Coordinates of C-alpha atoms in Angstrom, one line a residue:
X1 CA 71.9 21.1 17.7
X2 CA 68.8 19.2 18.6
X3 CA 69.3 15.7 17.8
X4 CA 66.7 13.4 16.4
X5 CA 65.9 11.8 19.9
X6 CA 65.8 15.5 21.6
X7 CA 63.5 17.1 19.2
X8 CA 59.8 17.3 20.8
X9 CA 57.2 15.5 19.2
X10 CA 55.9 17.7 15.9
X11 CA 58.2 20.2 16.4
X12 CA 60.3 19.9 13.3
X13 CA 59.6 17.7 10.2
X14 CA 61.2 14.4 9.7
X15 CA 63.4 16.1 6.8
X16 CA 64.5 18.9 9.1
X17 CA 65.8 16.8 11.4
X18 CA 67.5 14.7 8.9
X19 CA 69.2 17.4 7.0
X20 CA 70.2 18.9 10.5
X21 CA 72.1 15.7 11.3
X22 CA 73.7 15.3 8.0
X23 CA 76.7 17.8 8.5
X24 CA 77.8 15.7 11.6
X25 CA 77.7 12.4 9.6
X26 CA 79.7 14.0 6.6
X27 CA 81.0 11.3 4.4
X28 CA 79.3 8.3 6.2
X29 CA 77.3 6.4 3.4
X30 CA 73.6 7.2 3.8
X31 CA 72.2 5.2 0.6
X32 CA 73.5 2.8 -1.7
X33 CA 71.7 1.4 -4.8
X34 CA 69.3 2.9 -7.1
X35 CA 70.3 6.7 -8.0
X36 CA 72.5 6.4 -5.3
X37 CA 74.8 3.9 -6.7
X38 CA 77.4 3.3 -6.0
X39 CA 77.1 5.4 -2.8
X40 CA 75.6 8.7 -1.2
X41 CA 77.1 10.3 1.8
X42 CA 74.9 12.1 4.4
X43 CA 76.6 15.2 3.2
X44 CA 75.6 14.4 -0.6
X45 CA 72.1 13.1 0.5
X46 CA 71.5 16.6 2.0
X47 CA 72.4 18.6 -0.8
X48 CA 70.4 16.5 -3.2
X49 CA 67.1 16.8 -1.2
X50 CA 67.7 20.7 -0.9
X51 CA 68.5 21.0 -4.5
X52 CA 65.5 18.8 -5.6
X53 CA 63.3 20.6 -3.4
X54 CA 64.2 24.1 -4.9
X55 CA 63.6 22.6 -8.3
X56 CA 60.0 21.0 -7.4
X57 CA 59.4 24.7 -5.8
X58 CA 60.6 26.5 -9.2
X59 CA 58.0 23.8 -11.1
X60 CA 55.3 25.2 -9.0
X61 CA 55.1 23.0 -5.8
X62 CA 53.3 25.0 -3.1
X63 CA 53.1 24.4 0.6
X64 CA 50.9 21.3 1.6
X65 CA 50.6 20.4 -2.4
X66 CA 50.4 16.5 -2.8
X67 CA 52.8 15.0 -5.0
X68 CA 52.6 11.2 -6.0
X69 CA 55.7 9.0 -5.3
X70 CA 55.6 5.7 -7.6
X71 CA 59.4 4.2 -7.4
X72 CA 60.7 0.8 -7.8
X73 CA 63.5 1.0 -5.1
X74 CA 64.1 2.5 -1.6
X75 CA 66.9 4.9 -2.5
X76 CA 64.6 6.6 -5.3
X77 CA 61.6 6.5 -2.5
X78 CA 64.0 8.4 -0.1
X79 CA 65.2 11.0 -2.1
X80 CA 61.6 11.7 -3.6
X81 CA 59.8 11.9 -0.2
X82 CA 62.6 14.0 1.3
X83 CA 62.7 16.3 -1.5
X84 CA 59.0 16.7 -1.3
X85 CA 58.7 17.2 2.2
X86 CA 61.8 19.8 2.1
X87 CA 59.9 22.0 -0.4
X88 CA 56.7 21.9 1.9
X89 CA 54.7 19.2 0.0
X90 CA 53.1 16.0 1.1
X91 CA 54.2 12.7 -0.4
X92 CA 51.5 10.2 -1.4
X93 CA 53.1 6.8 -1.6
X94 CA 51.7 4.8 -4.7
X95 CA 52.0 1.1 -4.3
X96 CA 53.6 -0.8 -7.2
X97 CA 50.7 -3.6 -7.4
X98 CA 48.0 -1.0 -8.4
X99 CA 46.5 -0.8 -11.6
X100 CA 46.7 2.2 -13.8
X101 CA 43.1 3.1 -13.2
X102 CA 43.6 2.7 -9.5
X103 CA 46.7 4.9 -9.7
X104 CA 44.9 7.4 -11.5
X105 CA 42.0 7.7 -9.0
X106 CA 44.5 8.0 -6.3
X107 CA 46.1 10.6 -7.8
X108 CA 42.8 12.3 -8.8
X109 CA 41.6 12.2 -5.4
X110 CA 44.5 13.7 -3.4
X111 CA 44.6 16.3 -6.3
X112 CA 48.0 15.6 -7.2
X113 CA 49.9 17.7 -10.1
X114 CA 53.1 16.0 -10.1
X115 CA 54.1 12.3 -9.9
X116 CA 57.8 11.1 -9.2
X117 CA 58.5 7.8 -10.7
X118 CA 61.6 5.9 -12.3
X119 CA 61.6 3.0 -15.0
X120 CA 60.1 0.3 -15.0
X121 CA 57.2 2.2 -13.7
X122 CA 57.5 5.4 -15.8
X123 CA 55.1 4.1 -18.7
X124 CA 52.3 3.2 -16.1
X125 CA 53.0 6.6 -14.5
X126 CA 52.5 8.4 -17.7
X127 CA 49.5 6.6 -18.8
X128 CA 47.7 7.2 -14.9
X129 CA 48.8 10.9 -15.4
X130 CA 46.7 11.2 -18.3
X131 CA 43.9 10.0 -16.3
X132 CA 44.3 12.5 -13.7
X133 CA 45.2 16.0 -12.6
X134 CA 49.0 15.4 -12.8
X135 CA 50.9 17.7 -15.5
X136 CA 54.5 16.8 -14.8
X137 CA 56.0 13.5 -14.5
X138 CA 59.5 13.3 -12.9
X139 CA 61.6 10.3 -13.4
X140 CA 64.9 9.4 -11.9
X141 CA 65.9 7.4 -15.2
X142 CA 65.6 8.3 -18.8
X143 CA 62.1 7.8 -19.9
X144 CA 60.4 9.4 -22.9
X145 CA 57.5 12.0 -22.0
X146 CA 59.0 12.6 -18.3
X147 CA 61.0 15.4 -16.9
X148 CA 64.5 14.1 -15.6
X149 CA 65.0 14.4 -11.7
X150 CA 68.6 15.7 -12.4
X151 CA 66.9 18.5 -14.1
X152 CA 65.4 19.7 -10.7
X153 CA 69.1 20.1 -9.5
X154 CA 70.1 23.4 -11.3
X155 CA 67.9 25.7 -9.6
X156 CA 69.9 26.4 -6.2
X157 CA 68.9 25.3 -3.0
X158 CA 66.2 25.2 -0.3
X159 CA 65.9 25.3 3.2
X160 CA 63.5 22.5 4.7
X161 CA 60.2 23.7 5.2
X162 CA 58.8 23.7 8.6
X163 CA 55.5 22.2 9.4
X164 CA 53.0 22.2 12.1
X165 CA 52.2 19.4 14.2
X166 CA 48.8 18.5 12.8
X167 CA 49.7 19.4 9.1
X168 CA 49.8 16.2 7.3
X169 CA 53.6 14.4 6.6
X170 CA 52.6 11.8 4.4
X171 CA 49.2 10.6 2.6
X172 CA 49.1 6.8 2.2
X173 CA 46.2 5.5 0.7
X174 CA 44.9 2.0 2.4
X175 CA 42.4 -0.5 0.9
X176 CA 38.9 -0.7 2.5
X177 CA 37.2 -4.0 2.8
X178 CA 35.1 -3.1 -0.4
X179 CA 38.5 -3.0 -2.3
X180 CA 38.2 0.6 -2.5
X181 CA 41.4 3.2 -1.7
X182 CA 41.0 5.8 0.6
X183 CA 43.5 8.3 2.2
X184 CA 44.9 7.6 5.8
X185 CA 46.6 10.8 6.6
X186 CA 49.8 10.9 8.7
X187 CA 50.3 14.1 10.5
X188 CA 54.0 15.3 11.6
X189 CA 53.1 14.5 15.2
X190 CA 51.9 10.9 14.2
X191 CA 54.9 10.3 12.1
X192 CA 57.2 11.4 15.2
X193 CA 55.5 9.1 17.4
X194 CA 56.0 6.4 15.0
X195 CA 59.7 7.2 15.0
X196 CA 59.8 7.4 18.9
X197 CA 58.4 4.2 19.0
X198 CA 60.9 2.3 16.8
X199 CA 63.9 4.2 18.9
X200 CA 62.6 2.0 21.5
X201 CA 61.6 -1.1 19.7
X202 CA 64.3 -1.3 16.4
X203 CA 67.6 -0.8 17.9
X204 CA 69.1 0.5 14.9
X205 CA 72.3 2.6 15.3
X206 CA 74.8 4.4 12.7
X207 CA 76.6 1.2 12.7
X208 CA 73.9 -0.7 10.9
X209 CA 73.6 -1.5 7.5
X210 CA 69.9 -1.6 6.7
X211 CA 68.9 -3.7 3.5
X212 CA 65.6 -2.4 2.1
X213 CA 63.2 -4.0 -0.4
X214 CA 61.4 -1.8 -3.0
X215 CA 58.2 -0.1 -1.5
X216 CA 55.6 -2.3 -0.2
X217 CA 52.0 -1.7 1.7
X218 CA 50.8 1.4 1.9
X219 CA 53.8 3.3 2.8
X220 CA 53.3 4.1 6.2
X221 CA 55.4 1.9 8.1
X222 CA 57.9 1.5 5.2
X223 CA 58.4 5.2 5.5
X224 CA 59.0 5.3 9.1
X225 CA 61.2 2.7 9.1
X226 CA 63.3 4.2 6.2
X227 CA 63.4 7.5 8.2
X228 CA 64.0 5.9 11.2
X229 CA 67.1 4.2 9.8
X230 CA 68.3 7.6 8.6
X231 CA 67.9 9.5 11.5
X232 CA 69.7 7.0 13.3
X233 CA 72.9 7.4 11.0
X234 CA 72.5 3.9 9.5
X235 CA 73.4 3.3 5.7
X236 CA 70.3 2.0 3.6
X237 CA 71.1 -0.5 0.7
X238 CA 68.2 -0.6 -1.7
X239 CA 68.0 -4.1 -3.1
X240 CA 65.3 -5.6 -5.3
X241 CA 63.7 -8.5 -3.2
X242 CA 65.7 -11.2 -5.1
X243 CA 68.8 -9.6 -4.3
X244 CA 68.6 -8.8 -0.6
X245 CA 70.5 -12.0 0.7
X246 CA 73.0 -11.4 -1.8
X247 CA 73.4 -7.6 -1.1
X248 CA 73.4 -8.4 2.7
X249 CA 76.4 -10.6 2.2
X250 CA 78.1 -7.7 -0.1
X251 CA 77.5 -4.9 1.9
X252 CA 77.8 -6.7 5.5
X253 CA 74.1 -6.3 6.3
X254 CA 72.7 -6.3 9.7
X255 CA 69.2 -5.6 9.4
X256 CA 66.3 -5.8 6.6
X257 CA 63.0 -3.8 5.6
X258 CA 61.2 -6.1 3.5
X259 CA 57.8 -7.5 3.1
X260 CA 57.0 -10.2 5.5
X261 CA 56.6 -12.9 2.7
X262 CA 60.2 -11.7 1.3
X263 CA 61.8 -11.6 5.0
X264 CA 60.8 -15.2 5.7
X265 CA 64.2 -17.1 6.2
X266 CA 66.2 -14.0 6.8
X267 CA 65.6 -13.7 10.7
X268 CA 68.5 -16.1 11.2
X269 CA 71.0 -13.8 9.7
X270 CA 69.5 -10.3 10.0
X271 CA 67.2 -8.5 12.1
X272 CA 63.9 -8.3 10.0
X273 CA 61.6 -5.4 9.9
X274 CA 58.6 -7.0 8.2
X275 CA 56.1 -4.6 6.3
X276 CA 52.7 -5.9 5.4
X277 CA 52.3 -5.9 1.8

């Protein structure tokens, strides 16, 4: 089996690499917190991603379709992004600090027809959907007017889709100096390059427990750090910004992914991977 570190740049998608590694990691914890509470093993993560991918395809997702990801925690983010990628789609992270008109503008600009969300963001997601092309809002938790994420899981399974090196793997939106949002696509080749750099610089391994704050920034660095941790076999613990230090004690955390302002002071106890907010 080709490992994450052996796969040539852009040859396979990050999701293909992650799911290929999952059987060898078995019951080792992959995600903790959010919809993964109390814990989700690598085997369970792979099964959920492949089942959700089949559900998204059944609901009309086509290869290279862009799907919005507007979620409040790292566990939801991982499940959403990899399910979309496995079905051949492209996740576009939606920053939690955006206004409803800004969310709608991003979704309309990229032509998204689906949006994955979770309480407490679901009401804003539905309001933005009404002002865009989105026709299906899928929620990880109970929320009127949405399709439950668990409803995706009864449509069989789907092997993760392949992707060409220059196909988009992620579609972040960055704020321009004039205050407007514009797309900054990341190809599979680009993402592989980011991950190779992190293999050298971050030093995460399967023994690490990585505390992850809610999604922050445009999603580019946040996505790469989460994917790197999972490709290395670490356990990712989703926690709110206020709960990170407490979660580090409970789960014996060794590293943290968070906004720079949140990470201040944690460096004495944890390796900190700061993400620009």
